[in-house]
mmCIF file of C-alpha atoms in Angstrom:
data_model
loop_
_atom_site.group_PDB
_atom_site.id
_atom_site.type_symbol
_atom_site.label_atom_id
_atom_site.label_comp_id
_atom_site.label_asym_id
_atom_site.label_seq_id
_atom_site.Cartn_x
_atom_site.Cartn_y
_atom_site.Cartn_z
ATOM 1 C CA UNK A 15 9.042 12.537 21.051
ATOM 2 C CA UNK A 16 7.014 10.537 18.542
ATOM 3 C CA UNK A 17 7.691 6.824 18.186
ATOM 4 C CA UNK A 18 7.817 4.828 14.942
ATOM 5 C CA UNK A 19 6.819 1.169 15.097
ATOM 6 C CA UNK A 20 9.468 -0.815 13.153
ATOM 7 C CA UNK A 21 7.597 -3.616 11.397
ATOM 8 C CA UNK A 22 9.720 -6.719 10.717
ATOM 9 C CA UNK A 23 10.306 -8.018 7.183
ATOM 10 C CA UNK A 24 9.786 -4.719 5.388
ATOM 11 C CA UNK A 25 13.225 -5.453 3.960
ATOM 12 C CA UNK A 26 15.996 -7.978 4.536
ATOM 13 C CA UNK A 27 19.071 -5.919 5.267
ATOM 14 C CA UNK A 28 22.074 -7.952 6.323
ATOM 15 C CA UNK A 29 22.851 -5.261 8.911
ATOM 16 C CA UNK A 30 19.579 -5.525 10.805
ATOM 17 C CA UNK A 31 17.516 -8.609 9.896
ATOM 18 C CA UNK A 32 16.767 -11.305 12.463
ATOM 19 C CA UNK A 33 16.792 -14.942 11.234
ATOM 20 C CA UNK A 34 13.045 -15.505 11.610
ATOM 21 C CA UNK A 35 11.935 -12.348 9.786
ATOM 22 C CA UNK A 36 11.636 -13.855 6.258
ATOM 23 C CA UNK A 37 8.792 -16.004 7.605
ATOM 24 C CA UNK A 38 6.743 -12.937 8.573
ATOM 25 C CA UNK A 39 3.784 -12.560 6.210
ATOM 26 C CA UNK A 40 1.652 -9.641 5.118
ATOM 27 C CA UNK A 41 -1.190 -10.741 7.430
ATOM 28 C CA UNK A 42 1.339 -10.929 10.293
ATOM 29 C CA UNK A 43 2.395 -7.366 9.563
ATOM 30 C CA UNK A 44 -1.237 -6.252 9.455
ATOM 31 C CA UNK A 45 -1.886 -7.785 12.894
ATOM 32 C CA UNK A 46 1.232 -6.106 14.251
ATOM 33 C CA UNK A 47 0.236 -2.738 12.779
ATOM 34 C CA UNK A 48 -3.121 -3.002 14.522
ATOM 35 C CA UNK A 49 -1.322 -3.603 17.821
ATOM 36 C CA UNK A 50 0.918 -0.573 17.262
ATOM 37 C CA UNK A 51 -2.160 1.520 16.510
ATOM 38 C CA UNK A 52 -3.914 0.394 19.695
ATOM 39 C CA UNK A 53 -0.874 0.827 21.946
ATOM 40 C CA UNK A 54 -0.183 4.418 20.942
ATOM 41 C CA UNK A 55 2.693 4.309 18.481
ATOM 42 C CA UNK A 56 2.673 7.451 16.359
ATOM 43 C CA UNK A 57 3.806 6.185 12.974
ATOM 44 C CA UNK A 58 4.566 3.232 10.735
ATOM 45 C CA UNK A 59 6.847 3.837 7.737
ATOM 46 C CA UNK A 60 7.554 1.646 4.707
ATOM 47 C CA UNK A 61 10.834 1.524 2.767
ATOM 48 C CA UNK A 62 10.851 1.107 -0.993
ATOM 49 C CA UNK A 63 12.844 -0.162 -3.924
ATOM 50 C CA UNK A 64 11.139 -1.259 -7.120
ATOM 51 C CA UNK A 65 13.838 -3.696 -8.196
ATOM 52 C CA UNK A 66 17.169 -4.834 -6.719
ATOM 53 C CA UNK A 67 20.059 -5.736 -9.041
ATOM 54 C CA UNK A 68 21.454 -9.169 -8.276
ATOM 55 C CA UNK A 69 24.841 -7.782 -7.256
ATOM 56 C CA UNK A 70 23.207 -5.829 -4.404
ATOM 57 C CA UNK A 71 21.150 -8.645 -2.912
ATOM 58 C CA UNK A 72 23.749 -9.793 -0.361
ATOM 59 C CA UNK A 73 23.631 -6.485 1.532
ATOM 60 C CA UNK A 74 20.279 -5.027 0.477
ATOM 61 C CA UNK A 75 18.181 -8.183 0.265
ATOM 62 C CA UNK A 76 15.555 -8.910 -2.389
ATOM 63 C CA UNK A 77 12.408 -7.966 -0.483
ATOM 64 C CA UNK A 78 10.865 -4.481 -0.723
ATOM 65 C CA UNK A 79 7.259 -3.380 -0.810
ATOM 66 C CA UNK A 80 5.819 -0.633 -2.989
ATOM 67 C CA UNK A 81 5.627 1.993 -0.265
ATOM 68 C CA UNK A 82 2.359 3.650 -1.323
ATOM 69 C CA UNK A 83 0.490 0.371 -1.762
ATOM 70 C CA UNK A 84 1.701 -0.875 1.630
ATOM 71 C CA UNK A 85 0.791 2.427 3.258
ATOM 72 C CA UNK A 86 -2.717 2.317 1.848
ATOM 73 C CA UNK A 87 -3.267 -1.231 3.064
ATOM 74 C CA UNK A 88 -2.119 -0.502 6.612
ATOM 75 C CA UNK A 89 -4.108 2.740 6.686
ATOM 76 C CA UNK A 90 -7.201 0.676 5.919
ATOM 77 C CA UNK A 91 -6.418 -1.764 8.737
ATOM 78 C CA UNK A 92 -5.841 0.878 11.447
ATOM 79 C CA UNK A 93 -7.715 3.787 12.983
ATOM 80 C CA UNK A 94 -5.394 6.532 14.189
ATOM 81 C CA UNK A 95 -1.696 5.921 13.459
ATOM 82 C CA UNK A 96 0.093 7.995 10.797
ATOM 83 C CA UNK A 97 1.396 6.027 7.804
ATOM 84 C CA UNK A 98 4.631 7.220 6.204
ATOM 85 C CA UNK A 99 7.282 5.937 3.769
ATOM 86 C CA UNK A 100 11.045 5.800 4.236
ATOM 87 C CA UNK A 101 11.558 6.499 1.421
ATOM 88 C CA UNK A 102 9.437 6.690 -1.701
ATOM 89 C CA UNK A 103 11.871 6.925 -4.634
ATOM 90 C CA UNK A 104 10.342 9.962 -6.297
ATOM 91 C CA UNK A 105 12.174 10.149 -9.676
ATOM 92 C CA UNK A 106 11.127 6.585 -10.579
ATOM 93 C CA UNK A 107 7.387 7.295 -10.454
ATOM 94 C CA UNK A 108 5.160 9.439 -12.629
ATOM 95 C CA UNK A 109 4.084 12.402 -10.495
ATOM 96 C CA UNK A 110 0.448 12.429 -11.625
ATOM 97 C CA UNK A 111 0.008 8.732 -10.842
ATOM 98 C CA UNK A 112 1.834 9.043 -7.510
ATOM 99 C CA UNK A 113 -0.096 12.171 -6.524
ATOM 100 C CA UNK A 114 -3.345 10.358 -7.269
ATOM 101 C CA UNK A 115 -2.356 7.276 -5.249
ATOM 102 C CA UNK A 116 -1.293 9.260 -2.193
ATOM 103 C CA UNK A 117 -4.295 11.592 -2.311
ATOM 104 C CA UNK A 118 -6.639 8.617 -2.668
ATOM 105 C CA UNK A 119 -5.137 6.874 0.358
ATOM 106 C CA UNK A 120 -5.254 10.088 2.396
ATOM 107 C CA UNK A 121 -8.912 10.594 1.467
ATOM 108 C CA UNK A 122 -9.867 6.986 2.202
ATOM 109 C CA UNK A 123 -8.048 6.990 5.562
ATOM 110 C CA UNK A 124 -9.502 10.278 6.751
ATOM 111 C CA UNK A 125 -6.177 12.094 6.552
ATOM 112 C CA UNK A 126 -3.480 9.787 7.960
ATOM 113 C CA UNK A 127 -1.055 9.501 5.053
ATOM 114 C CA UNK A 128 2.412 10.999 4.924
ATOM 115 C CA UNK A 129 5.242 10.581 2.445
ATOM 116 C CA UNK A 130 9.024 10.811 2.675
ATOM 117 C CA UNK A 131 10.550 11.452 -0.741
ATOM 118 C CA UNK A 132 14.105 10.576 -1.695
ATOM 119 C CA UNK A 133 16.018 10.819 -4.947
ATOM 120 C CA UNK A 134 17.381 7.242 -4.844
ATOM 121 C CA UNK A 135 20.935 5.916 -4.905
ATOM 122 C CA UNK A 136 20.852 2.645 -6.860
ATOM 123 C CA UNK A 137 21.978 3.521 -10.394
ATOM 124 C CA UNK A 138 21.075 0.161 -11.945
ATOM 125 C CA UNK A 139 17.492 0.514 -10.675
ATOM 126 C CA UNK A 140 17.205 3.791 -12.597
ATOM 127 C CA UNK A 141 18.715 2.216 -15.702
ATOM 128 C CA UNK A 142 16.202 -0.638 -15.641
ATOM 129 C CA UNK A 143 13.323 1.834 -15.420
ATOM 130 C CA UNK A 144 14.706 4.123 -18.114
ATOM 131 C CA UNK A 145 15.240 7.122 -15.827
ATOM 132 C CA UNK A 146 18.506 9.103 -16.136
ATOM 133 C CA UNK A 147 20.303 8.577 -12.844
ATOM 134 C CA UNK A 148 22.409 11.724 -12.988
ATOM 135 C CA UNK A 149 19.303 13.873 -13.504
ATOM 136 C CA UNK A 150 17.436 12.420 -10.541
ATOM 137 C CA UNK A 151 17.747 15.542 -8.366
ATOM 138 C CA UNK A 152 16.310 17.805 -11.047
ATOM 139 C CA UNK A 153 13.589 15.265 -11.791
ATOM 140 C CA UNK A 154 12.691 15.020 -8.108
ATOM 141 C CA UNK A 155 12.435 18.796 -7.690
ATOM 142 C CA UNK A 156 10.168 19.069 -10.696
ATOM 143 C CA UNK A 157 8.006 16.092 -9.739
ATOM 144 C CA UNK A 158 7.630 17.409 -6.203
ATOM 145 C CA UNK A 159 6.481 20.821 -7.415
ATOM 146 C CA UNK A 160 4.031 19.170 -9.815
ATOM 147 C CA UNK A 161 2.579 16.956 -7.078
ATOM 148 C CA UNK A 162 2.023 19.927 -4.765
ATOM 149 C CA UNK A 163 0.329 21.776 -7.629
ATOM 150 C CA UNK A 164 -2.023 18.834 -8.194
ATOM 151 C CA UNK A 165 -2.831 18.580 -4.494
ATOM 152 C CA UNK A 166 -3.475 22.272 -3.872
ATOM 153 C CA UNK A 167 -4.790 23.942 -7.035
ATOM 154 C CA UNK A 168 -8.392 23.885 -8.275
ATOM 155 C CA UNK A 169 -7.094 24.257 -11.834
ATOM 156 C CA UNK A 170 -3.686 22.578 -11.809
ATOM 157 C CA UNK A 171 -1.146 23.599 -14.399
ATOM 158 C CA UNK A 172 2.544 22.914 -14.676
ATOM 159 C CA UNK A 173 5.160 23.342 -17.366
ATOM 160 C CA UNK A 174 8.437 21.553 -16.898
ATOM 161 C CA UNK A 175 11.132 19.590 -18.651
ATOM 162 C CA UNK A 176 9.965 16.215 -17.362
ATOM 163 C CA UNK A 177 6.226 16.729 -16.810
ATOM 164 C CA UNK A 178 3.645 19.227 -18.046
ATOM 165 C CA UNK A 179 -0.122 19.571 -17.710
ATOM 166 C CA UNK A 180 -2.925 22.151 -17.922
ATOM 167 C CA UNK A 181 -6.686 22.298 -18.505
ATOM 168 C CA UNK A 182 -7.259 19.468 -16.050
ATOM 169 C CA UNK A 183 -9.005 18.798 -12.773
ATOM 170 C CA UNK A 184 -7.638 16.575 -10.040
ATOM 171 C CA UNK A 185 -9.673 15.068 -7.219
ATOM 172 C CA UNK A 186 -9.851 13.865 -4.551
ATOM 173 C CA UNK A 187 -7.577 16.372 -2.943
ATOM 174 C CA UNK A 188 -5.815 15.194 0.213
ATOM 175 C CA UNK A 189 -7.884 15.539 3.370
ATOM 176 C CA UNK A 190 -4.961 17.189 5.155
ATOM 177 C CA UNK A 191 -4.370 20.825 4.282
ATOM 178 C CA UNK A 192 -2.641 22.294 2.470
ATOM 179 C CA UNK A 193 -1.695 18.697 1.632
ATOM 180 C CA UNK A 194 -0.514 15.538 3.348
ATOM 181 C CA UNK A 195 2.830 15.962 5.156
ATOM 182 C CA UNK A 196 5.908 15.740 2.932
ATOM 183 C CA UNK A 197 9.243 14.766 4.428
ATOM 184 C CA UNK A 198 12.563 14.489 2.645
ATOM 185 C CA UNK A 199 15.006 11.635 3.164
ATOM 186 C CA UNK A 200 18.737 11.895 2.560
ATOM 187 C CA UNK A 201 21.825 13.545 3.948
ATOM 188 C CA UNK A 202 23.384 15.516 1.092
ATOM 189 C CA UNK A 203 23.126 19.297 1.119
ATOM 190 C CA UNK A 204 20.800 19.140 -1.887
ATOM 191 C CA UNK A 205 18.366 16.985 0.105
ATOM 192 C CA UNK A 206 18.533 19.384 3.042
ATOM 193 C CA UNK A 207 17.797 22.350 0.771
ATOM 194 C CA UNK A 208 14.881 20.398 -0.740
ATOM 195 C CA UNK A 209 13.571 19.817 2.774
ATOM 196 C CA UNK A 210 13.868 23.518 3.565
ATOM 197 C CA UNK A 211 11.836 24.459 0.488
ATOM 198 C CA UNK A 212 9.131 21.838 0.492
ATOM 199 C CA UNK A 213 8.986 19.683 3.606
ATOM 200 C CA UNK A 214 7.710 19.538 7.146
ATOM 201 C CA UNK A 215 10.259 16.902 8.149
ATOM 202 C CA UNK A 216 13.654 15.361 7.436
ATOM 203 C CA UNK A 217 14.503 11.646 7.677
ATOM 204 C CA UNK A 218 18.209 11.252 8.400
ATOM 205 C CA UNK A 219 20.000 8.114 7.199
ATOM 206 C CA UNK A 220 23.779 8.402 7.034
ATOM 207 C CA UNK A 221 24.135 11.427 9.294
ATOM 208 C CA UNK A 222 25.650 10.418 12.648
ATOM 209 C CA UNK A 223 23.536 11.632 15.551
ATOM 210 C CA UNK A 224 26.190 14.034 16.796
ATOM 211 C CA UNK A 225 25.863 15.965 13.515
ATOM 212 C CA UNK A 226 22.070 16.155 13.384
ATOM 213 C CA UNK A 227 21.867 19.528 15.150
ATOM 214 C CA UNK A 228 24.319 20.969 12.620
ATOM 215 C CA UNK A 229 22.212 19.634 9.727
ATOM 216 C CA UNK A 230 18.984 20.958 11.236
ATOM 217 C CA UNK A 231 20.577 24.387 11.608
ATOM 218 C CA UNK A 232 21.564 24.213 7.936
ATOM 219 C CA UNK A 233 17.987 23.384 6.905
ATOM 220 C CA UNK A 234 16.516 26.203 8.948
ATOM 221 C CA UNK A 235 19.095 28.696 7.645
ATOM 222 C CA UNK A 236 17.993 28.215 4.039
ATOM 223 C CA UNK A 237 15.921 30.945 2.347
ATOM 224 C CA UNK A 238 13.194 28.406 1.534
ATOM 225 C CA UNK A 239 12.494 27.647 5.190
ATOM 226 C CA UNK A 240 9.687 29.833 6.533
ATOM 227 C CA UNK A 241 9.637 28.884 10.197
ATOM 228 C CA UNK A 242 6.995 26.153 9.836
ATOM 229 C CA UNK A 243 6.934 23.261 12.348
ATOM 230 C CA UNK A 244 9.568 20.751 11.329
ATOM 231 C CA UNK A 245 10.110 17.136 12.402
ATOM 232 C CA UNK A 246 13.433 15.300 12.420
ATOM 233 C CA UNK A 247 13.520 11.497 12.342
ATOM 234 C CA UNK A 248 16.520 9.481 13.502
ATOM 235 C CA UNK A 249 16.047 5.901 14.657
ATOM 236 C CA UNK A 250 18.328 4.387 17.274
ATOM 237 C CA UNK A 251 19.275 1.574 14.896
ATOM 238 C CA UNK A 252 19.856 3.782 11.866
ATOM 239 C CA UNK A 253 23.640 3.893 12.097
ATOM 240 C CA UNK A 254 23.988 0.125 11.931
ATOM 241 C CA UNK A 255 23.429 0.590 8.177
ATOM 242 C CA UNK A 256 26.007 2.441 6.088
ATOM 243 C CA UNK A 257 26.085 3.730 2.544
ATOM 244 C CA UNK A 258 25.015 1.041 0.092
ATOM 245 C CA UNK A 259 23.529 -0.912 3.026
ATOM 246 C CA UNK A 260 26.947 -2.002 4.281
ATOM 247 C CA UNK A 261 27.010 -3.322 7.843
ATOM 248 C CA UNK A 262 28.242 -0.816 10.428
ATOM 249 C CA UNK A 263 29.082 -1.686 14.011
ATOM 250 C CA UNK A 264 27.518 1.082 16.094
ATOM 251 C CA UNK A 265 27.788 -0.034 19.700
ATOM 252 C CA UNK A 266 26.235 3.148 21.057
ATOM 253 C CA UNK A 267 22.715 2.323 19.902
ATOM 254 C CA UNK A 268 22.746 -1.468 19.974
ATOM 255 C CA UNK A 269 19.486 -3.413 20.373
ATOM 256 C CA UNK A 270 18.762 -4.649 23.875
ATOM 257 C CA UNK A 271 19.943 -1.668 25.898
ATOM 258 C CA UNK A 272 18.421 -1.166 29.347
ATOM 259 C CA UNK A 273 15.436 1.112 29.838
ATOM 260 C CA UNK A 274 17.649 3.744 31.468
ATOM 261 C CA UNK A 275 20.141 3.625 28.592
ATOM 262 C CA UNK A 276 17.396 3.931 25.968
ATOM 263 C CA UNK A 277 15.694 6.819 27.753
ATOM 264 C CA UNK A 278 18.984 8.687 28.212
ATOM 265 C CA UNK A 279 19.899 8.193 24.576
ATOM 266 C CA UNK A 280 16.524 9.320 23.249
ATOM 267 C CA UNK A 281 16.534 12.384 25.488
ATOM 268 C CA UNK A 282 19.983 13.215 24.115
ATOM 269 C CA UNK A 283 18.553 12.770 20.595
ATOM 270 C CA UNK A 284 15.853 15.283 21.521
ATOM 271 C CA UNK A 285 18.536 17.789 22.540
ATOM 272 C CA UNK A 286 20.015 17.430 19.029
ATOM 273 C CA UNK A 287 16.674 18.314 17.447
ATOM 274 C CA UNK A 288 15.255 14.815 16.876
ATOM 275 C CA UNK A 289 11.459 14.748 17.252
ATOM 276 C CA UNK A 290 10.728 11.225 15.943
ATOM 277 C CA UNK A 291 12.639 8.017 16.649
ATOM 278 C CA UNK A 292 12.426 4.234 16.850
ATOM 279 C CA UNK A 293 13.871 1.699 19.274
ATOM 280 C CA UNK A 294 15.488 -1.335 17.608
ATOM 281 C CA UNK A 295 14.158 -4.715 18.685
ATOM 282 C CA UNK A 296 16.748 -7.028 20.310
ATOM 283 C CA UNK A 297 17.127 -10.683 19.352
ATOM 284 C CA UNK A 298 13.779 -12.437 19.786
ATOM 285 C CA UNK A 299 12.306 -15.677 18.464
ATOM 286 C CA UNK A 300 9.291 -14.511 16.498
ATOM 287 C CA UNK A 301 6.332 -12.201 16.104
ATOM 288 C CA UNK A 302 4.853 -12.617 19.585
ATOM 289 C CA UNK A 303 8.122 -11.871 21.398
ATOM 290 C CA UNK A 304 8.678 -8.959 19.029
ATOM 291 C CA UNK A 305 5.274 -7.566 19.993
ATOM 292 C CA UNK A 306 5.992 -8.057 23.701
ATOM 293 C CA UNK A 307 9.119 -5.920 23.424
ATOM 294 C CA UNK A 308 7.374 -3.295 21.287
ATOM 295 C CA UNK A 309 4.614 -2.980 23.895
ATOM 296 C CA UNK A 310 7.252 -2.618 26.634
ATOM 297 C CA UNK A 311 8.813 0.256 24.658
ATOM 298 C CA UNK A 312 5.549 2.151 24.396
ATOM 299 C CA UNK A 313 4.620 1.570 28.056
ATOM 300 C CA UNK A 314 7.991 2.002 29.772
ATOM 301 C CA UNK A 315 10.123 4.117 27.443
ATOM 302 C CA UNK A 316 7.879 6.598 25.669
ATOM 303 C CA UNK A 317 6.401 8.258 28.818
ATOM 304 C CA UNK A 318 9.934 9.049 30.060
ATOM 305 C CA UNK A 319 11.239 10.672 26.857
ATOM 306 C CA UNK A 320 10.913 14.373 26.246
#
């Protein structure tokens, strides 16, 4: 199983944030990312919102990075770890600009960028950016197809309702071929079908772990799935966060479990089809204690997980 390093202060969710996290700075995160890279973590992933309406701040918090910018920075500060998002809100971003940003970062990093696309859920965020919320699925499908065309074609052309282009060139192409890995985030059937058509991975959010195998079977039963290798991400702390970022009490995967409990749980995840996970950090007093626990996870937990 691959392990994601959960950087603190990427967001301030009421369900998961520790009291000291708002003091963590960008340079702190960079130092921590370098440690994760050296220790053998497989991935760092950045969440994203572009703006949070005031009425959502209590649960969602005000603090979100632009995922692609954060990914590019951490890619430049590390040597081997994969850099993903969780998730990039695809319908809110122009596909040509986003394709260029991701391809640039993949080229500059020597091929370590990934992206997890989602359609978004925060209607007011769409309204503020002038994007029709109820068309977000159709927009996402079109943008995704356009981005792949830009990344893979020597003479890109695309004709759609929301974006069109022809008689252009687009470089640099991503270093990774046919393009950098695309994952899809979300739990609705439409997201799973999108993953089957376009993705090499699925990032589960609201799906309880006992239903992941069922969802993976659904993905792989779709006509768009061609048998390609396919990752499934489910973090142990995921189900502490419910729809709309409400706080959920999930005692099964609480932070601070024993090594044996964590290993057993992650091996059970693997039986459900999970290939990528993260271990939530228990209550600590700051960055250094956080790093101590994260190093313990990679040294004591990861070697014993299938």
